[in-house]
């Protein structure tokens, strides 16, 4: 009715209206994508252009790694790993220590049916010319040495288990903080493994010395030994009454964790049975002190060694490894990883393209707005 030009103009207006409705959503999507790419670009490690920058970045990595290890291994803070139970280090170390203590205390050296048999055999083999009512110190040491040797492998196994766990934690933390500089990871991992190996060897040597000391001398100033020994020896009277009176029942209920025993087989050893009982009671009281030392000293040694390693040794070991001739020194950090370089280039191109797209869309919106204003002015004038 009004001609093709009017139709064309009408269609242009319809198209402009549709585009104007779509453009805000397009702009929002461009802005979201642009912000995401800029954030990802900012997360990439700064491209290092000098040794001074590389050294600063390296020291920052060491400092942050050290702080993280202090938090999880020493202070027991795991806010960075709330759902990773293996990283709750102090709790895991206590669990290992408790298991080690339980295994030590669960070690059974004699069955109830063999009550005093070991002590009687020991007394018979160490007897000499002398007064009959003195307990030879040599027999006590002999029984003690046998017991210590039977459990000697348990502290070493525990130390190895602890250091293997600490090694996993340290390497995981170091690799996380070195993630932006993969060229550092191999030397850092190697340094951590070397350091842990040294500390493990030192701990094993220390454990062997502790075991050696326990076999050489029987001593404690802990008042619990005298108290426990007195309570145990208080049962000697009832024990000897049964031994000396054949008419009495041979079953005896001894306290302090010994339990019900049949002592009938001991009546044929009346000459040494009293000394054997004394030896047994003294060993029970003293063995508790030995186990306490083996657990307490292990806990102190572990925490002392871990703290010293984190505070003093770790930085030195990593720096030494990085500066070794085969490691390439701090300059290796100047060589950006091909993957990082490719990602940085891709993100830069994407950011540039999105910024250009944003500008183009903005111009289109301005033009649509301008033409809309012109048409409204024309209709008003008509």
PDB file of N, CA and C in Angstrom, residues 42 103 198 219 283 325 346 378:
ATOM      1  N   UNK A  42      46.012 -13.582  35.378  1.00  0.00           N
ATOM      2  CA  UNK A  42      46.686 -13.054  36.576  1.00  0.00           C
ATOM      3  C   UNK A  42      47.196 -14.158  37.486  1.00  0.00           C
ATOM      4  N   UNK A 103      51.290 -51.668  70.560  1.00  0.00           N
ATOM      5  CA  UNK A 103      52.019 -52.863  70.123  1.00  0.00           C
ATOM      6  C   UNK A 103      53.123 -53.227  71.112  1.00  0.00           C
ATOM      7  N   UNK A 198      68.391 -38.576  55.158  1.00  0.00           N
ATOM      8  CA  UNK A 198      69.388 -38.273  56.200  1.00  0.00           C
ATOM      9  C   UNK A 198      68.762 -38.298  57.588  1.00  0.00           C
ATOM     10  N   UNK A 219      68.225 -48.728  85.273  1.00  0.00           N
ATOM     11  CA  UNK A 219      68.167 -47.568  86.179  1.00  0.00           C
ATOM     12  C   UNK A 219      66.925 -46.738  85.871  1.00  0.00           C
ATOM     13  N   UNK A 283      60.974 -57.100  87.572  1.00  0.00           N
ATOM     14  CA  UNK A 283      61.005 -56.930  86.115  1.00  0.00           C
ATOM     15  C   UNK A 283      59.691 -56.343  85.604  1.00  0.00           C
ATOM     16  N   UNK A 325      75.852 -28.106  40.342  1.00  0.00           N
ATOM     17  CA  UNK A 325      76.185 -27.925  38.913  1.00  0.00           C
ATOM     18  C   UNK A 325      75.180 -28.558  37.967  1.00  0.00           C
ATOM     19  N   UNK A 346      47.790 -17.768  24.639  1.00  0.00           N
ATOM     20  CA  UNK A 346      46.390 -18.012  24.283  1.00  0.00           C
ATOM     21  C   UNK A 346      45.462 -17.066  25.030  1.00  0.00           C
ATOM     22  N   UNK A 378      11.681  12.538  13.979  1.00  0.00           N
ATOM     23  CA  UNK A 378      10.918  12.706  12.731  1.00  0.00           C
ATOM     24  C   UNK A 378       9.421  12.532  12.936  1.00  0.00           C
TER      25      UNK A 378
END
